[in-house]
PDB file of N, CA and C in Angstrom:
ATOM      1  N   UNK A  11       4.987  -4.833  -6.524  1.00  0.00           N
ATOM      2  CA  UNK A  11       3.583  -4.235  -6.611  1.00  0.00           C
ATOM      3  C   UNK A  11       3.027  -4.066  -5.557  1.00  0.00           C
ATOM      4  N   UNK A  12       1.956  -3.525  -4.987  1.00  0.00           N
ATOM      5  CA  UNK A  12       1.227  -3.629  -4.346  1.00  0.00           C
ATOM      6  C   UNK A  12      -0.307  -3.872  -3.918  1.00  0.00           C
ATOM      7  N   UNK A  13      -0.405  -5.141  -3.091  1.00  0.00           N
ATOM      8  CA  UNK A  13      -1.717  -5.051  -3.431  1.00  0.00           C
ATOM      9  C   UNK A  13      -2.521  -4.936  -1.909  1.00  0.00           C
ATOM     10  N   UNK A  14      -3.567  -4.259  -1.734  1.00  0.00           N
ATOM     11  CA  UNK A  14      -4.126  -3.875  -0.539  1.00  0.00           C
ATOM     12  C   UNK A  14      -5.659  -4.877  -0.226  1.00  0.00           C
ATOM     13  N   UNK A  15      -5.554  -5.976   0.443  1.00  0.00           N
ATOM     14  CA  UNK A  15      -6.133  -6.945   1.256  1.00  0.00           C
ATOM     15  C   UNK A  15      -7.274  -5.827   2.373  1.00  0.00           C
ATOM     16  N   UNK A  16      -8.419  -5.637   1.964  1.00  0.00           N
ATOM     17  CA  UNK A  16      -9.240  -4.645   2.733  1.00  0.00           C
ATOM     18  C   UNK A  16     -10.169  -5.258   2.976  1.00  0.00           C
ATOM     19  N   UNK A  17     -11.029  -6.523   3.571  1.00  0.00           N
ATOM     20  CA  UNK A  17     -12.123  -6.616   3.653  1.00  0.00           C
ATOM     21  C   UNK A  17     -12.911  -5.928   4.565  1.00  0.00           C
ATOM     22  N   UNK A  18     -12.451  -5.256   5.505  1.00  0.00           N
ATOM     23  CA  UNK A  18     -13.013  -4.694   6.134  1.00  0.00           C
ATOM     24  C   UNK A  18     -13.078  -3.051   5.717  1.00  0.00           C
ATOM     25  N   UNK A  19     -12.508  -3.037   5.000  1.00  0.00           N
ATOM     26  CA  UNK A  19     -12.346  -1.184   4.605  1.00  0.00           C
ATOM     27  C   UNK A  19     -13.349  -0.513   5.317  1.00  0.00           C
ATOM     28  N   UNK A  20     -14.741  -0.561   4.868  1.00  0.00           N
ATOM     29  CA  UNK A  20     -15.938   0.559   5.217  1.00  0.00           C
ATOM     30  C   UNK A  20     -16.377   0.468   6.587  1.00  0.00           C
ATOM     31  N   UNK A  21     -16.014  -0.833   7.283  1.00  0.00           N
ATOM     32  CA  UNK A  21     -16.557  -1.192   9.019  1.00  0.00           C
ATOM     33  C   UNK A  21     -14.934  -0.035   9.438  1.00  0.00           C
ATOM     34  N   UNK A  22     -13.951  -0.165   8.919  1.00  0.00           N
ATOM     35  CA  UNK A  22     -12.805   0.356   9.328  1.00  0.00           C
ATOM     36  C   UNK A  22     -12.907   2.184   9.651  1.00  0.00           C
ATOM     37  N   UNK A  23     -13.162   2.262   7.842  1.00  0.00           N
ATOM     38  CA  UNK A  23     -13.599   3.817   7.606  1.00  0.00           C
ATOM     39  C   UNK A  23     -14.757   4.867   8.299  1.00  0.00           C
ATOM     40  N   UNK A  24     -16.180   3.793   8.283  1.00  0.00           N
ATOM     41  CA  UNK A  24     -17.186   4.533   8.744  1.00  0.00           C
ATOM     42  C   UNK A  24     -17.319   4.343  10.479  1.00  0.00           C
ATOM     43  N   UNK A  25     -16.841   3.028  10.768  1.00  0.00           N
ATOM     44  CA  UNK A  25     -17.041   3.186  12.130  1.00  0.00           C
ATOM     45  C   UNK A  25     -16.024   3.104  12.806  1.00  0.00           C
ATOM     46  N   UNK A  26     -15.207   2.873  12.606  1.00  0.00           N
ATOM     47  CA  UNK A  26     -13.951   3.093  13.795  1.00  0.00           C
ATOM     48  C   UNK A  26     -13.305   3.831  14.012  1.00  0.00           C
ATOM     49  N   UNK A  27     -11.525   4.095  12.961  1.00  0.00           N
ATOM     50  CA  UNK A  27     -10.988   5.121  13.431  1.00  0.00           C
ATOM     51  C   UNK A  27     -10.833   5.679  11.966  1.00  0.00           C
ATOM     52  N   UNK A  28     -11.500   5.751  10.933  1.00  0.00           N
ATOM     53  CA  UNK A  28     -11.258   6.701   9.904  1.00  0.00           C
ATOM     54  C   UNK A  28      -9.769   6.996   8.859  1.00  0.00           C
ATOM     55  N   UNK A  29      -9.953   7.293   8.442  1.00  0.00           N
ATOM     56  CA  UNK A  29      -8.687   7.421   7.468  1.00  0.00           C
ATOM     57  C   UNK A  29      -8.565   8.790   7.154  1.00  0.00           C
ATOM     58  N   UNK A  30      -6.938   9.386   6.792  1.00  0.00           N
ATOM     59  CA  UNK A  30      -6.621  10.722   6.530  1.00  0.00           C
ATOM     60  C   UNK A  30      -7.119  10.544   4.703  1.00  0.00           C
ATOM     61  N   UNK A  31      -7.161   9.796   3.899  1.00  0.00           N
ATOM     62  CA  UNK A  31      -7.266  10.315   2.785  1.00  0.00           C
ATOM     63  C   UNK A  31      -8.076   9.459   1.891  1.00  0.00           C
ATOM     64  N   UNK A  32      -8.419   9.549   0.782  1.00  0.00           N
ATOM     65  CA  UNK A  32      -9.404   8.375   0.112  1.00  0.00           C
ATOM     66  C   UNK A  32      -8.552   7.375  -0.300  1.00  0.00           C
ATOM     67  N   UNK A  33      -8.778   6.158   0.060  1.00  0.00           N
ATOM     68  CA  UNK A  33      -7.817   5.236  -0.690  1.00  0.00           C
ATOM     69  C   UNK A  33      -7.892   4.608  -1.957  1.00  0.00           C
ATOM     70  N   UNK A  34      -8.916   4.686  -2.386  1.00  0.00           N
ATOM     71  CA  UNK A  34      -8.982   4.522  -4.223  1.00  0.00           C
ATOM     72  C   UNK A  34      -8.447   5.395  -4.556  1.00  0.00           C
ATOM     73  N   UNK A  35      -8.287   6.566  -4.604  1.00  0.00           N
ATOM     74  CA  UNK A  35      -7.595   7.376  -4.777  1.00  0.00           C
ATOM     75  C   UNK A  35      -6.106   7.412  -4.931  1.00  0.00           C
ATOM     76  N   UNK A  36      -5.570   7.095  -3.824  1.00  0.00           N
ATOM     77  CA  UNK A  36      -4.301   6.890  -3.315  1.00  0.00           C
ATOM     78  C   UNK A  36      -3.351   5.700  -3.976  1.00  0.00           C
ATOM     79  N   UNK A  37      -3.755   5.314  -3.532  1.00  0.00           N
ATOM     80  CA  UNK A  37      -3.189   3.544  -3.197  1.00  0.00           C
ATOM     81  C   UNK A  37      -2.816   3.253  -3.931  1.00  0.00           C
ATOM     82  N   UNK A  38      -1.725   2.751  -4.531  1.00  0.00           N
ATOM     83  CA  UNK A  38      -1.140   2.367  -5.873  1.00  0.00           C
ATOM     84  C   UNK A  38      -0.969   1.048  -6.260  1.00  0.00           C
ATOM     85  N   UNK A  39      -2.372   0.447  -5.883  1.00  0.00           N
ATOM     86  CA  UNK A  39      -1.961  -1.238  -6.276  1.00  0.00           C
ATOM     87  C   UNK A  39      -4.170  -1.415  -6.016  1.00  0.00           C
ATOM     88  N   UNK A  40      -4.721  -2.318  -6.536  1.00  0.00           N
ATOM     89  CA  UNK A  40      -5.727  -2.561  -6.094  1.00  0.00           C
ATOM     90  C   UNK A  40      -6.326  -2.939  -4.686  1.00  0.00           C
ATOM     91  N   UNK A  41      -7.418  -2.454  -4.460  1.00  0.00           N
ATOM     92  CA  UNK A  41      -8.035  -2.715  -2.913  1.00  0.00           C
ATOM     93  C   UNK A  41      -8.688  -4.016  -3.238  1.00  0.00           C
ATOM     94  N   UNK A  42      -8.415  -5.028  -2.460  1.00  0.00           N
ATOM     95  CA  UNK A  42      -9.193  -6.630  -2.123  1.00  0.00           C
ATOM     96  C   UNK A  42     -10.129  -6.660  -1.244  1.00  0.00           C
ATOM     97  N   UNK A  43     -11.234  -7.108  -1.310  1.00  0.00           N
ATOM     98  CA  UNK A  43     -12.204  -7.147  -0.106  1.00  0.00           C
ATOM     99  C   UNK A  43     -12.631  -8.490  -0.038  1.00  0.00           C
ATOM    100  N   UNK A  44     -11.937  -9.431  -1.115  1.00  0.00           N
ATOM    101  CA  UNK A  44     -12.730 -11.025  -0.717  1.00  0.00           C
ATOM    102  C   UNK A  44     -11.439 -11.804  -1.013  1.00  0.00           C
ATOM    103  N   UNK A  45     -11.463 -13.026  -0.560  1.00  0.00           N
ATOM    104  CA  UNK A  45     -10.088 -13.881  -0.880  1.00  0.00           C
ATOM    105  C   UNK A  45     -10.338 -14.052  -2.183  1.00  0.00           C
ATOM    106  N   UNK A  46     -11.192 -14.449  -2.621  1.00  0.00           N
ATOM    107  CA  UNK A  46     -11.039 -14.807  -4.138  1.00  0.00           C
ATOM    108  C   UNK A  46     -10.554 -13.750  -4.968  1.00  0.00           C
ATOM    109  N   UNK A  47     -10.606 -12.907  -4.900  1.00  0.00           N
ATOM    110  CA  UNK A  47     -10.095 -11.654  -5.564  1.00  0.00           C
ATOM    111  C   UNK A  47      -8.886 -11.497  -5.009  1.00  0.00           C
ATOM    112  N   UNK A  48      -8.574 -11.791  -4.176  1.00  0.00           N
ATOM    113  CA  UNK A  48      -7.168 -12.022  -3.766  1.00  0.00           C
ATOM    114  C   UNK A  48      -6.489 -13.090  -4.605  1.00  0.00           C
ATOM    115  N   UNK A  49      -6.990 -14.236  -4.689  1.00  0.00           N
ATOM    116  CA  UNK A  49      -6.276 -15.432  -5.085  1.00  0.00           C
ATOM    117  C   UNK A  49      -6.015 -14.898  -6.642  1.00  0.00           C
ATOM    118  N   UNK A  50      -7.317 -14.426  -7.557  1.00  0.00           N
ATOM    119  CA  UNK A  50      -7.426 -14.164  -8.730  1.00  0.00           C
ATOM    120  C   UNK A  50      -5.843 -12.974  -8.775  1.00  0.00           C
ATOM    121  N   UNK A  51      -6.294 -12.264  -8.297  1.00  0.00           N
ATOM    122  CA  UNK A  51      -4.933 -10.902  -8.411  1.00  0.00           C
ATOM    123  C   UNK A  51      -3.468 -11.718  -8.390  1.00  0.00           C
ATOM    124  N   UNK A  52      -3.626 -12.800  -7.247  1.00  0.00           N
ATOM    125  CA  UNK A  52      -2.152 -13.200  -7.189  1.00  0.00           C
ATOM    126  C   UNK A  52      -1.334 -14.356  -8.354  1.00  0.00           C
ATOM    127  N   UNK A  53      -2.939 -14.805  -8.743  1.00  0.00           N
ATOM    128  CA  UNK A  53      -2.644 -15.732 -10.016  1.00  0.00           C
ATOM    129  C   UNK A  53      -2.658 -15.034 -11.350  1.00  0.00           C
ATOM    130  N   UNK A  54      -3.141 -13.599 -11.297  1.00  0.00           N
ATOM    131  CA  UNK A  54      -2.601 -12.526 -12.642  1.00  0.00           C
ATOM    132  C   UNK A  54      -1.169 -12.405 -12.713  1.00  0.00           C
ATOM    133  N   UNK A  55      -0.793 -11.988 -11.380  1.00  0.00           N
ATOM    134  CA  UNK A  55       0.641 -11.594 -11.009  1.00  0.00           C
ATOM    135  C   UNK A  55       1.433 -13.016 -11.876  1.00  0.00           C
ATOM    136  N   UNK A  56       1.412 -13.489 -10.711  1.00  0.00           N
ATOM    137  CA  UNK A  56       2.346 -14.901 -11.147  1.00  0.00           C
ATOM    138  C   UNK A  56       2.215 -15.572 -12.335  1.00  0.00           C
ATOM    139  N   UNK A  57       1.246 -14.764 -13.156  1.00  0.00           N
ATOM    140  CA  UNK A  57       1.140 -15.374 -14.886  1.00  0.00           C
ATOM    141  C   UNK A  57       2.011 -13.917 -15.318  1.00  0.00           C
ATOM    142  N   UNK A  58       2.499 -12.981 -15.098  1.00  0.00           N
ATOM    143  CA  UNK A  58       3.076 -11.763 -15.356  1.00  0.00           C
ATOM    144  C   UNK A  58       1.829 -10.603 -15.918  1.00  0.00           C
ATOM    145  N   UNK A  59       0.912 -10.940 -15.571  1.00  0.00           N
ATOM    146  CA  UNK A  59       0.230  -9.496 -15.781  1.00  0.00           C
ATOM    147  C   UNK A  59      -0.017  -8.745 -14.709  1.00  0.00           C
ATOM    148  N   UNK A  60       0.227  -7.490 -15.442  1.00  0.00           N
ATOM    149  CA  UNK A  60       0.321  -6.019 -14.431  1.00  0.00           C
ATOM    150  C   UNK A  60      -0.736  -6.077 -13.879  1.00  0.00           C
ATOM    151  N   UNK A  61      -0.744  -5.770 -12.080  1.00  0.00           N
ATOM    152  CA  UNK A  61      -1.640  -5.532 -11.254  1.00  0.00           C
ATOM    153  C   UNK A  61      -1.730  -4.315 -10.813  1.00  0.00           C
ATOM    154  N   UNK A  62      -0.977  -3.468 -10.877  1.00  0.00           N
ATOM    155  CA  UNK A  62      -0.884  -1.880 -10.429  1.00  0.00           C
ATOM    156  C   UNK A  62      -0.372  -1.030 -11.754  1.00  0.00           C
ATOM    157  N   UNK A  63      -0.394   0.182 -11.614  1.00  0.00           N
ATOM    158  CA  UNK A  63      -0.606   1.180 -12.656  1.00  0.00           C
ATOM    159  C   UNK A  63       0.735   1.835 -12.126  1.00  0.00           C
ATOM    160  N   UNK A  64       1.594   1.938 -12.578  1.00  0.00           N
ATOM    161  CA  UNK A  64       2.990   2.736 -13.010  1.00  0.00           C
ATOM    162  C   UNK A  64       2.703   4.208 -12.574  1.00  0.00           C
ATOM    163  N   UNK A  65       2.203   4.838 -12.866  1.00  0.00           N
ATOM    164  CA  UNK A  65       1.884   6.068 -12.916  1.00  0.00           C
ATOM    165  C   UNK A  65       0.957   6.278 -11.467  1.00  0.00           C
ATOM    166  N   UNK A  66       0.275   5.788 -11.136  1.00  0.00           N
ATOM    167  CA  UNK A  66      -0.268   6.039  -9.431  1.00  0.00           C
ATOM    168  C   UNK A  66       1.123   5.439  -8.443  1.00  0.00           C
ATOM    169  N   UNK A  67       1.632   4.571  -8.945  1.00  0.00           N
ATOM    170  CA  UNK A  67       3.224   4.108  -8.205  1.00  0.00           C
ATOM    171  C   UNK A  67       3.701   5.508  -7.903  1.00  0.00           C
ATOM    172  N   UNK A  68       4.177   6.032  -8.725  1.00  0.00           N
ATOM    173  CA  UNK A  68       4.994   7.097  -8.842  1.00  0.00           C
ATOM    174  C   UNK A  68       4.770   8.120  -8.248  1.00  0.00           C
ATOM    175  N   UNK A  69       3.098   8.646  -8.239  1.00  0.00           N
ATOM    176  CA  UNK A  69       2.546   9.498  -7.678  1.00  0.00           C
ATOM    177  C   UNK A  69       2.793   8.983  -6.029  1.00  0.00           C
ATOM    178  N   UNK A  70       2.581   7.669  -5.670  1.00  0.00           N
ATOM    179  CA  UNK A  70       2.363   7.617  -4.168  1.00  0.00           C
ATOM    180  C   UNK A  70       3.409   7.775  -3.451  1.00  0.00           C
ATOM    181  N   UNK A  71       4.438   7.130  -4.205  1.00  0.00           N
ATOM    182  CA  UNK A  71       6.221   7.456  -4.164  1.00  0.00           C
ATOM    183  C   UNK A  71       5.963   8.892  -3.677  1.00  0.00           C
ATOM    184  N   UNK A  72       5.670   9.839  -4.355  1.00  0.00           N
ATOM    185  CA  UNK A  72       6.083  11.165  -4.405  1.00  0.00           C
ATOM    186  C   UNK A  72       5.468  11.824  -3.267  1.00  0.00           C
ATOM    187  N   UNK A  73       4.333  11.143  -3.020  1.00  0.00           N
ATOM    188  CA  UNK A  73       3.628  12.040  -1.645  1.00  0.00           C
ATOM    189  C   UNK A  73       3.891  11.495  -0.439  1.00  0.00           C
ATOM    190  N   UNK A  74       4.472   9.796  -0.593  1.00  0.00           N
ATOM    191  CA  UNK A  74       4.007   9.615   1.044  1.00  0.00           C
ATOM    192  C   UNK A  74       5.627   9.019   1.234  1.00  0.00           C
ATOM    193  N   UNK A  75       6.509   8.728   0.259  1.00  0.00           N
ATOM    194  CA  UNK A  75       7.964   8.605   0.738  1.00  0.00           C
ATOM    195  C   UNK A  75       8.680   9.113   0.136  1.00  0.00           C
ATOM    196  N   UNK A  76       8.509  10.644  -0.374  1.00  0.00           N
ATOM    197  CA  UNK A  76       9.462  11.554  -1.070  1.00  0.00           C
ATOM    198  C   UNK A  76      10.929  11.538  -0.153  1.00  0.00           C
ATOM    199  N   UNK A  77      10.935  11.739   1.097  1.00  0.00           N
ATOM    200  CA  UNK A  77      12.128  11.701   2.069  1.00  0.00           C
ATOM    201  C   UNK A  77      12.765  10.552   1.940  1.00  0.00           C
ATOM    202  N   UNK A  78      12.170   9.161   1.345  1.00  0.00           N
ATOM    203  CA  UNK A  78      12.987   8.016   2.106  1.00  0.00           C
ATOM    204  C   UNK A  78      14.704   7.997   1.260  1.00  0.00           C
ATOM    205  N   UNK A  79      15.566   7.493   1.497  1.00  0.00           N
ATOM    206  CA  UNK A  79      17.090   7.431   1.074  1.00  0.00           C
ATOM    207  C   UNK A  79      17.243   6.234   0.441  1.00  0.00           C
ATOM    208  N   UNK A  80      16.754   4.928   1.440  1.00  0.00           N
ATOM    209  CA  UNK A  80      16.727   3.452   1.423  1.00  0.00           C
ATOM    210  C   UNK A  80      18.184   3.087   2.116  1.00  0.00           C
ATOM    211  N   UNK A  81      17.938   4.239   3.414  1.00  0.00           N
ATOM    212  CA  UNK A  81      18.946   3.398   4.979  1.00  0.00           C
ATOM    213  C   UNK A  81      18.517   3.621   5.918  1.00  0.00           C
ATOM    214  N   UNK A  82      17.241   4.168   5.863  1.00  0.00           N
ATOM    215  CA  UNK A  82      16.539   4.158   7.237  1.00  0.00           C
ATOM    216  C   UNK A  82      17.066   3.681   8.311  1.00  0.00           C
ATOM    217  N   UNK A  83      17.288   2.101   8.446  1.00  0.00           N
ATOM    218  CA  UNK A  83      17.332   1.031   9.283  1.00  0.00           C
ATOM    219  C   UNK A  83      19.058   1.634   9.954  1.00  0.00           C
ATOM    220  N   UNK A  84      20.153   1.655   8.535  1.00  0.00           N
ATOM    221  CA  UNK A  84      21.284   2.115   8.882  1.00  0.00           C
ATOM    222  C   UNK A  84      21.337   3.315   9.906  1.00  0.00           C
ATOM    223  N   UNK A  85      20.729   4.686   9.302  1.00  0.00           N
ATOM    224  CA  UNK A  85      20.722   5.706  10.348  1.00  0.00           C
ATOM    225  C   UNK A  85      20.195   5.838  11.689  1.00  0.00           C
ATOM    226  N   UNK A  86      19.260   4.569  11.704  1.00  0.00           N
ATOM    227  CA  UNK A  86      18.529   4.417  13.011  1.00  0.00           C
ATOM    228  C   UNK A  86      19.713   3.589  14.196  1.00  0.00           C
ATOM    229  N   UNK A  87      20.641   2.213  13.801  1.00  0.00           N
ATOM    230  CA  UNK A  87      21.631   1.973  14.125  1.00  0.00           C
ATOM    231  C   UNK A  87      22.775   3.127  14.729  1.00  0.00           C
ATOM    232  N   UNK A  88      23.150   3.884  13.564  1.00  0.00           N
ATOM    233  CA  UNK A  88      24.126   4.773  13.655  1.00  0.00           C
ATOM    234  C   UNK A  88      24.192   5.420  14.965  1.00  0.00           C
ATOM    235  N   UNK A  89      22.635   6.426  14.881  1.00  0.00           N
ATOM    236  CA  UNK A  89      22.124   6.878  15.918  1.00  0.00           C
ATOM    237  C   UNK A  89      22.133   6.162  17.357  1.00  0.00           C
ATOM    238  N   UNK A  90      21.784   5.185  17.516  1.00  0.00           N
ATOM    239  CA  UNK A  90      21.712   4.261  18.648  1.00  0.00           C
ATOM    240  C   UNK A  90      23.179   4.185  19.285  1.00  0.00           C
ATOM    241  N   UNK A  91      24.186   3.635  18.249  1.00  0.00           N
ATOM    242  CA  UNK A  91      25.297   3.581  18.524  1.00  0.00           C
ATOM    243  C   UNK A  91      26.170   4.875  18.841  1.00  0.00           C
ATOM    244  N   UNK A  92      25.679   6.134  18.781  1.00  0.00           N
ATOM    245  CA  UNK A  92      26.336   7.403  19.049  1.00  0.00           C
ATOM    246  C   UNK A  92      25.798   7.463  20.483  1.00  0.00           C
ATOM    247  N   UNK A  93      24.567   6.961  21.037  1.00  0.00           N
ATOM    248  CA  UNK A  93      24.215   7.355  22.279  1.00  0.00           C
ATOM    249  C   UNK A  93      24.584   6.343  23.362  1.00  0.00           C
TER     250      UNK A  93
END
């Protein structure tokens, strides 16, 4: 599961560089803004409670990591050794 700890999300989105997509609509886990909610969520997860939605996770993977094969490091090393 993924947890997104973003206490400065609003500042980052509006005053700094912005974002390319809606975090709330696309991230596959909770967006947490305080240490208290972070600790509560971690406690829930540790106790076996689900902290994310499987459907959202699969949609995230299909959108952002659909080309991943799980061997990126091996490919990088092989490329470096060839040269």
